[in-house]
Tab-separated table of C-alpha atoms and ligand atoms in Angstrom:
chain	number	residue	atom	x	y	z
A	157	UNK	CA	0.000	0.000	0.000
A	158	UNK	CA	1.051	3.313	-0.931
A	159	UNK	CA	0.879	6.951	0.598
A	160	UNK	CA	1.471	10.547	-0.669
A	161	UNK	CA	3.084	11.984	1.952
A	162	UNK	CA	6.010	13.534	0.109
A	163	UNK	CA	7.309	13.339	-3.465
A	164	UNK	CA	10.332	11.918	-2.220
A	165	UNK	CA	9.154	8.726	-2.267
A	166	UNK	CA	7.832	8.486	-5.716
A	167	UNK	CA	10.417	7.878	-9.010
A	168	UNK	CA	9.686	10.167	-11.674
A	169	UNK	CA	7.647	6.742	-13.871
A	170	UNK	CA	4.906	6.987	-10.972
A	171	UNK	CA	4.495	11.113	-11.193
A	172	UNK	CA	4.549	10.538	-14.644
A	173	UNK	CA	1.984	8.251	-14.331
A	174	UNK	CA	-0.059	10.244	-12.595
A	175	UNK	CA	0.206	13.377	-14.800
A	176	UNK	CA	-0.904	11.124	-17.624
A	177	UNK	CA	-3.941	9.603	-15.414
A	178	UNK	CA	-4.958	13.436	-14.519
A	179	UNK	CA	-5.244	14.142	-18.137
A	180	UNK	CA	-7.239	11.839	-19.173
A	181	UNK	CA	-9.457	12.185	-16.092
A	182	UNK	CA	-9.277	15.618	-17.086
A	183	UNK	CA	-10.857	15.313	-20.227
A	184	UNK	CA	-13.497	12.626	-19.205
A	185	UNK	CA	-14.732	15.251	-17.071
A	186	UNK	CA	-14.748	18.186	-19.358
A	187	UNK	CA	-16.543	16.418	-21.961
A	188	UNK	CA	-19.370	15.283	-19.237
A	189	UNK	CA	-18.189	11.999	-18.087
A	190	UNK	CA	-17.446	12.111	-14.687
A	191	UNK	CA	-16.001	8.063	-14.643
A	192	UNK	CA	-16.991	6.201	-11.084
A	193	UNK	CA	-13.111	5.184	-10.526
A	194	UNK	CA	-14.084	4.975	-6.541
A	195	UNK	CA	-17.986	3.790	-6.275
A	196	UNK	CA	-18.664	3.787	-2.418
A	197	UNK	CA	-15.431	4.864	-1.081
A	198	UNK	CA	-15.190	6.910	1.857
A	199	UNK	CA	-12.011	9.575	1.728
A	200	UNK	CA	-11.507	11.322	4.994
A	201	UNK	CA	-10.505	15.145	5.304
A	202	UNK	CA	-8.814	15.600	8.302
A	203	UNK	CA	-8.080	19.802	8.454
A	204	UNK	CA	-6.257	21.409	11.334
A	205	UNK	CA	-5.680	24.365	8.985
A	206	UNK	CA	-7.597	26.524	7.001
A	207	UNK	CA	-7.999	25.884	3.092
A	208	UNK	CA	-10.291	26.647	0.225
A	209	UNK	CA	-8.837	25.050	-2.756
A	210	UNK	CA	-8.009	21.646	-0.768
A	211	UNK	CA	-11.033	21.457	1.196
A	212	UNK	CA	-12.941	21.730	-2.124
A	213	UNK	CA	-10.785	20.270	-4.662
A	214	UNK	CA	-10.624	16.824	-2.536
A	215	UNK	CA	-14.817	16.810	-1.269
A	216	UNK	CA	-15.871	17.475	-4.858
A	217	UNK	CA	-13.275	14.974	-6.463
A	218	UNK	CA	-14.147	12.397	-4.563
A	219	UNK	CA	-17.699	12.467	-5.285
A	220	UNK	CA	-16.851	13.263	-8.743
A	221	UNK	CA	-15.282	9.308	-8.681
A	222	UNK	CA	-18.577	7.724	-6.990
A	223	UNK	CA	-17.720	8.854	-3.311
A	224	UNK	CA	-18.051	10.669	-0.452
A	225	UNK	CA	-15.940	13.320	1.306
A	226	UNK	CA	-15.952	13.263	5.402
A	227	UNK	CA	-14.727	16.577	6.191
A	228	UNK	CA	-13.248	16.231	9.271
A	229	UNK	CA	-12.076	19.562	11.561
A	230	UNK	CA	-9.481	19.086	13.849
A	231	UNK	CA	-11.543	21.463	16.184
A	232	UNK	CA	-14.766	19.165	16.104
A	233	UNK	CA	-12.468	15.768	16.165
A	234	UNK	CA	-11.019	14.012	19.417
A	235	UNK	CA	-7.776	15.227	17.580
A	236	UNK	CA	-7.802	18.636	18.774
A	237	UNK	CA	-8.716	18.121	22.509
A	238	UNK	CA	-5.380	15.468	22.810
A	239	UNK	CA	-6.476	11.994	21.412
A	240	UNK	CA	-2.767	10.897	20.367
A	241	UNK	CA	-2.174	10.628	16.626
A	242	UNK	CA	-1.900	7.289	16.205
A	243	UNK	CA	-5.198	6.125	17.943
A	244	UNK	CA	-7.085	8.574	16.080
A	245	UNK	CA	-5.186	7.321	12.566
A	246	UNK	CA	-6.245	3.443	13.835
A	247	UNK	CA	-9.776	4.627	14.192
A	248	UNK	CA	-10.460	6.560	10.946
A	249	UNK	CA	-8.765	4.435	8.836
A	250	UNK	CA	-10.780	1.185	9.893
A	251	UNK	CA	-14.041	2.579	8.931
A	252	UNK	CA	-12.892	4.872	6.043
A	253	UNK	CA	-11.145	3.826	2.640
A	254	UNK	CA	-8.614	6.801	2.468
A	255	UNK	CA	-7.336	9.485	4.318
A	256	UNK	CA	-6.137	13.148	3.683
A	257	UNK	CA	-4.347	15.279	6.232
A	258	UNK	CA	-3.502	19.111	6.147
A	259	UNK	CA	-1.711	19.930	9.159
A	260	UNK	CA	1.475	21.757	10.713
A	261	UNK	CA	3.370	18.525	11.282
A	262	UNK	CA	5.294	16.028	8.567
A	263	UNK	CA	6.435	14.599	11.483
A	264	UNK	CA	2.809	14.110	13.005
A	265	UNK	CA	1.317	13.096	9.655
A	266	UNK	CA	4.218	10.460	8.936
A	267	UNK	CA	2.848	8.716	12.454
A	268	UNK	CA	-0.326	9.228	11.182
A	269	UNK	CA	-0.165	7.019	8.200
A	270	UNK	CA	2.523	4.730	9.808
A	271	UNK	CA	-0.137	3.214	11.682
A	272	UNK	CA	-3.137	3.797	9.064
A	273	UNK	CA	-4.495	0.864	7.456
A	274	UNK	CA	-5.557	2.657	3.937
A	275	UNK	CA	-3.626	5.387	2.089
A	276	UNK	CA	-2.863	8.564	3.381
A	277	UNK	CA	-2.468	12.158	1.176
A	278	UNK	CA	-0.736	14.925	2.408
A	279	UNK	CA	-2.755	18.079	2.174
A	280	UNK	CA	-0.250	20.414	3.272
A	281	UNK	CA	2.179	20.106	6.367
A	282	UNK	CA	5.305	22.788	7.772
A	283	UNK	CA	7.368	21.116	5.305
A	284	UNK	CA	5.666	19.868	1.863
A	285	UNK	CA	2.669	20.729	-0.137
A	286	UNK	CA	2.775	17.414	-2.660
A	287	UNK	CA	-0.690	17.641	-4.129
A	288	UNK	CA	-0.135	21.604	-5.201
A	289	UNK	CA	3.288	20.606	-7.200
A	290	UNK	CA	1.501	17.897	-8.930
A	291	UNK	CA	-1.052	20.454	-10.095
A	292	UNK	CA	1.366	22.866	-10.671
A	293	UNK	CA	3.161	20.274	-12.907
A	294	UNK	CA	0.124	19.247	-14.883
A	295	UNK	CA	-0.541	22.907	-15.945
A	296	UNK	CA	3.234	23.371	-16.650
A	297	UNK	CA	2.877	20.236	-19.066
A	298	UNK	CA	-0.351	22.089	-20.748
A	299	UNK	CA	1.469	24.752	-21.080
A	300	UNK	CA	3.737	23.174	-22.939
A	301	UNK	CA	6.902	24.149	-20.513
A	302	UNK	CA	7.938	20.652	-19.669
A	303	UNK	CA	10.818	20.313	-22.042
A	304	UNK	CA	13.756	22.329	-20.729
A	305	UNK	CA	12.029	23.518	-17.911
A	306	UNK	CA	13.938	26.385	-16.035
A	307	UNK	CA	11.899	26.946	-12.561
A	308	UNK	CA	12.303	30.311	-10.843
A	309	UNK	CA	11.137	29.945	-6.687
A	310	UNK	CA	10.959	33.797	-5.581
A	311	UNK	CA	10.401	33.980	-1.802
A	312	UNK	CA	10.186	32.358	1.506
A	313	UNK	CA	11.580	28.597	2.000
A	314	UNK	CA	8.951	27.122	2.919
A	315	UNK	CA	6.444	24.159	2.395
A	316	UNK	CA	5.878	25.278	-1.401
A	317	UNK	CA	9.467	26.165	-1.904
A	318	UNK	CA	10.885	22.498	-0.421
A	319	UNK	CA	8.271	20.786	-2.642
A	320	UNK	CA	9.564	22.692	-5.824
A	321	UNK	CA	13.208	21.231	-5.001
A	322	UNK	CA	12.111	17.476	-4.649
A	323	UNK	CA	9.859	17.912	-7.951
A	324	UNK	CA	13.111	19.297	-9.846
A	325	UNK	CA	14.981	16.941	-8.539
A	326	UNK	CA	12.927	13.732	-9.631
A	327	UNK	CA	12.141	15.232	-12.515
A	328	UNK	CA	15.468	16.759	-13.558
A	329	UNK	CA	14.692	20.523	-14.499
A	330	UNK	CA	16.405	23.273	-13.290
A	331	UNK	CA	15.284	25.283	-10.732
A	332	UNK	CA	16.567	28.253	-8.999
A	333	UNK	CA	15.601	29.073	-5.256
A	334	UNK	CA	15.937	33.018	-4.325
A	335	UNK	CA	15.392	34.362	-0.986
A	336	UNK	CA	15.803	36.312	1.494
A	337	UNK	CA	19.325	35.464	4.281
A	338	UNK	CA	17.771	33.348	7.168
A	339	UNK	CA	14.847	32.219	4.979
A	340	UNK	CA	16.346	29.322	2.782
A	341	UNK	CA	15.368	25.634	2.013
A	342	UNK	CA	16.316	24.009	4.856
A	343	UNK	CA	19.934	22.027	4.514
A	344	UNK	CA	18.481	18.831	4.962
A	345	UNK	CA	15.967	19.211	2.198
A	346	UNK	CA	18.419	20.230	0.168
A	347	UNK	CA	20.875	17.623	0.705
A	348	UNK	CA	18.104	14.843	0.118
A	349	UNK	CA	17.333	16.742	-3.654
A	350	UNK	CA	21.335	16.547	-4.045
A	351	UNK	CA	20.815	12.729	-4.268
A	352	UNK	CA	17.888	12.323	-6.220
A	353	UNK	CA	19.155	15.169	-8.412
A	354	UNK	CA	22.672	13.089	-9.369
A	355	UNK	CA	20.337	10.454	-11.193
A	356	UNK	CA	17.789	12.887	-12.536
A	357	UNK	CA	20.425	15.469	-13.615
A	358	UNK	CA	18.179	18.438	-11.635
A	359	UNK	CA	20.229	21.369	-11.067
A	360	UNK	CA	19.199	23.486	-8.054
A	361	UNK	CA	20.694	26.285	-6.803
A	362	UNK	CA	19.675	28.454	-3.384
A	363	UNK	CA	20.774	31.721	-3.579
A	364	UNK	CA	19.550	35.479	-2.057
A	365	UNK	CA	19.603	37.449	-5.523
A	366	UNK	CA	15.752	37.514	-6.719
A	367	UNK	CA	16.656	39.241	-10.231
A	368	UNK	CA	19.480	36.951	-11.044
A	369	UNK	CA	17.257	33.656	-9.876
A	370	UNK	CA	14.810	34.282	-12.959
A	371	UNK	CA	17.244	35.718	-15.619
A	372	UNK	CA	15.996	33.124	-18.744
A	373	UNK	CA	13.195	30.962	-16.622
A	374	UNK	CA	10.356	29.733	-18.236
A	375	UNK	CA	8.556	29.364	-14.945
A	376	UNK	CA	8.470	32.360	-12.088
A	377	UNK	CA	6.208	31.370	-9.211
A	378	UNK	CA	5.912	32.219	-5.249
A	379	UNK	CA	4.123	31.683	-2.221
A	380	UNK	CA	3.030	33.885	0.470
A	381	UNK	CA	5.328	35.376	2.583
A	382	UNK	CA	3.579	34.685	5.751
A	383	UNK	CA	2.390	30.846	5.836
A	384	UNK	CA	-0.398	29.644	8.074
A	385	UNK	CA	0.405	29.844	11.500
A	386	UNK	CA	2.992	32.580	11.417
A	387	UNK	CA	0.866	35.531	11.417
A	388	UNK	CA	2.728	37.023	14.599
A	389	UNK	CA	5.683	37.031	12.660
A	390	UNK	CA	4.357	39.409	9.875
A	391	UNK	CA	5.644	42.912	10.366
A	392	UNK	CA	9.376	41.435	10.369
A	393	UNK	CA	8.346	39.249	7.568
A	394	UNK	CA	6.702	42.407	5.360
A	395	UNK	CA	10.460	43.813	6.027
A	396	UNK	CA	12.832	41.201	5.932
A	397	UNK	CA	11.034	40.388	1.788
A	398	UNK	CA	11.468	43.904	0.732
A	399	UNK	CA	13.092	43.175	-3.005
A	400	UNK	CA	11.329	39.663	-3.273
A	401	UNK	CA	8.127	40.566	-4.663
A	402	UNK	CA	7.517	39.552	-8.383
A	403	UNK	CA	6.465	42.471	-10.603
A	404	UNK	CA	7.183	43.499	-14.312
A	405	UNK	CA	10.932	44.174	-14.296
A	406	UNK	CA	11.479	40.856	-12.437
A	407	UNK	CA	9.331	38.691	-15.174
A	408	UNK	CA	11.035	40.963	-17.995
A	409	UNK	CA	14.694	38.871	-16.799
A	410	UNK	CA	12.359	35.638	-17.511
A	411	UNK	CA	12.005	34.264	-21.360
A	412	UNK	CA	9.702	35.573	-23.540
A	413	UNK	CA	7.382	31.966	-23.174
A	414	UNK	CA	7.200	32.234	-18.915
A	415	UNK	CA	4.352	31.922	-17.104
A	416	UNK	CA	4.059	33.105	-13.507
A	417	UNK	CA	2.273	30.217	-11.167
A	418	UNK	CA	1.007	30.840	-7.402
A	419	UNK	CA	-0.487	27.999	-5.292
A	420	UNK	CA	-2.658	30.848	-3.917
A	421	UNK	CA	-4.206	32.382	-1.625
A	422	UNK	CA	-2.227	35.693	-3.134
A	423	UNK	CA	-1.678	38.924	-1.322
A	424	UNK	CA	-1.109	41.574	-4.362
A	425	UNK	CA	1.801	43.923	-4.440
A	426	UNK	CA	3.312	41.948	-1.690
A	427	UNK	CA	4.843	38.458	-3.164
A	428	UNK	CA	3.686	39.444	-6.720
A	429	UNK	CA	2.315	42.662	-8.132
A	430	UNK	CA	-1.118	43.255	-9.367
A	431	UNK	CA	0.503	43.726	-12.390
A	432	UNK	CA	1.901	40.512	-12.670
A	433	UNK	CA	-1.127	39.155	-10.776
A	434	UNK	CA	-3.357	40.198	-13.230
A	435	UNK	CA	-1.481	39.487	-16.635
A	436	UNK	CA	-0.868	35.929	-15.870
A	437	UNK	CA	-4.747	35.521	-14.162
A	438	UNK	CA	-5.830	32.661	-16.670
A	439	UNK	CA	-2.706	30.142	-15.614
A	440	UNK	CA	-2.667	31.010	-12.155
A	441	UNK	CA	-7.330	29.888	-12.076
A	442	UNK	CA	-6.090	27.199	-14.793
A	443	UNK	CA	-3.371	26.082	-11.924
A	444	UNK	CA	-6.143	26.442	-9.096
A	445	UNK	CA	-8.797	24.070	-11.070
A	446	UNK	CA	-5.707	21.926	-11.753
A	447	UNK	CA	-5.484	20.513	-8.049
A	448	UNK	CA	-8.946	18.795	-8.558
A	449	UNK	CA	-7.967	16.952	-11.586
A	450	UNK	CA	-4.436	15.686	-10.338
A	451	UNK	CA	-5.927	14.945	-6.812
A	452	UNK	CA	-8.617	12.677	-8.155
A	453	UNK	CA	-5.894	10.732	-10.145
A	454	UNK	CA	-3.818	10.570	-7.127
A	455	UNK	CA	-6.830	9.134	-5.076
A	456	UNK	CA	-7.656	6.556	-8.393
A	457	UNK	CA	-3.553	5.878	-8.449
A	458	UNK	CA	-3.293	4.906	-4.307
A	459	UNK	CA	-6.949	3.414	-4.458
A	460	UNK	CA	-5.779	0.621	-7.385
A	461	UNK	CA	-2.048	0.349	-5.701
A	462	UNK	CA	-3.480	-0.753	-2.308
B	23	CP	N1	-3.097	26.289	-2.474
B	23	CP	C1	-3.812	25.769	-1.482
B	23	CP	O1	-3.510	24.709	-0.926
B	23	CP	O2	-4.918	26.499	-1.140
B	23	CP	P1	-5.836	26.309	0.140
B	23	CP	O3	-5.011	26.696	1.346
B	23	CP	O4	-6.994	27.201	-0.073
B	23	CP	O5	-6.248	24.865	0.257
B	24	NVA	N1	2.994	28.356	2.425
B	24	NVA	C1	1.553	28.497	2.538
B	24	NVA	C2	0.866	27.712	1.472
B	24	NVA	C3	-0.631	27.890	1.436
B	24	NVA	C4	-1.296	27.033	0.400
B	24	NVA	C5	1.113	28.050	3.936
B	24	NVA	O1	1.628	27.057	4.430
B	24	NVA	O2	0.274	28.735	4.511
């Protein structure tokens, strides 16, 4: 049985594989068929975090398949009052047929599904956001980008910036990582991409200069610069970014062909202009409606693997 807990631990045949799953899915669905991959299945939607696109993208994918979504709050769950991990994990996945977890915890959600007897999908944790690269990836592919891919991360280190460095480095495209001193990919992160990058050929590269980070990318994305759960933090943040944000001069040092992706939610003329906001609108909704495609192919891909 399989989980999707981080990208790490799929080769780049099995994303591929996916990708090619969430296309087809795709289409089914735009032309009307919406295919019962999952009849009766039960996925569970554990959220100890706010979300839009997840919460929505996974309840209205699975009953797209022929199932039903359990949306579960941490705040109405034995979760949040103490009930360890692990008892809750044994509990939910008896009587359910798959489970997805947002939280602030890889650590947490690694004991989660260590003990879970169906698959478990990461929603979003403090250190990866899996499902929102695949989706990113898919559109990427769509957009026809995929061949010589040249990434541009603008911004904090975070969950979305760690999952762009395993992608590249399963995949093999380059990818440059800019921001600001004391807000970098964490070492160990990066050392783990080192070694999956020597067989994929990925060649990523951390470094604090914004503008020379996208010179010739055919990709510029970012992320917010104050995550979930770090709201105190914001006034040093808003400072400590000054030069990050991405607005017309910085996409002007990208090739003609880039697009500019955001996971979203995105706070204009902070991380990216208005500007920019605004020109590349249609890839950044296309990206959005992208996570329920690639989510419902993940749940079909772990749901025939088990
Ligand atoms: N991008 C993303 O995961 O959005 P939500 O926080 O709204 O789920
Ligand atoms: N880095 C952001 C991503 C939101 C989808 C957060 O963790 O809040």
């Amino acid at each position: 049985m399989k989980h999707f807990l981080t990208i790490a631990d799929y080769s780049k045949d099995e994303l591929m594989h996916i990708i090619s799953l969430a296309k087809k899915i795709k289409k089914e669905t735009k032309s009307g068929i919406y295919k019962k991959y999952m009849p009766n299945k039960t996925l569970a939607m554990i959220f100890t975090k706010s979300s839009t696109r997840t919460r929505v993208s996974f309840e209205t994918g699975i009953y797209q398949l022929g199932g039903t979504g359990l949306f579960l709050s941490s705040n109405d769950i034995q979760l949040g009052r103490g009930e360890p991990v692990e008892d809750t994990s044994k509990v939910i996945s008896s009587m359910t047929d798959m489970i997805m977890i947002r939280n602030d915890s890889q650590k947490e959600l690694e004991q989660f599904a260590k003990v879970s007897s169906v698959p478990v999908i990461n929603g979003l944790t403090d250190k990866f956001h899996p499902v929102q690269l695949m989706a990113d990836y898919l559109t990427i592919c769509e957009y026809g980008l995929e061949k010589n891919l040249k990434v541009a991360y603008i911004g904090d280190g975070n969950n979305m910036a760690s999952s762009w460095a395993m992608l590249a480095s399963k995949m093999g495209f380059e990818l440059n990582i800019a921001s600001p001193v004391g807000y970098e990919v964490s070492k160990d992160i990066l050392d783990l991409c080192d070694k999956f990058s020597k067989i994929s050929r990925a060649k990523i590269v951390q470094t604090n200069d914004p503008q020379k980070a996208s010179e010739n990318c055919n990709v510029i994305t970012t992320d917010t610069w104050v995550s979930m759960g770090q709201e105190q933090e914001k006034q040093k943040r808003l400072k400590d970014f000054q030069g990050f944000m991405v607005d017309t001069n910085m996409m002007n040092k990208a090739s003609k062909d880039a697009i500019f992706l955001h996971c979203l939610p995105a706070y204009r003329d902070l991380e990216v202009s208005l500007e920019v906001f605004e020109k590349y609108d249609k890839v950044i909704f296309d990206e959005a409606e992208n996570r329920l495609h690639i989510q419902k192919a993940i749940m079909v891909y772990l749901d025939k693997n088990r």
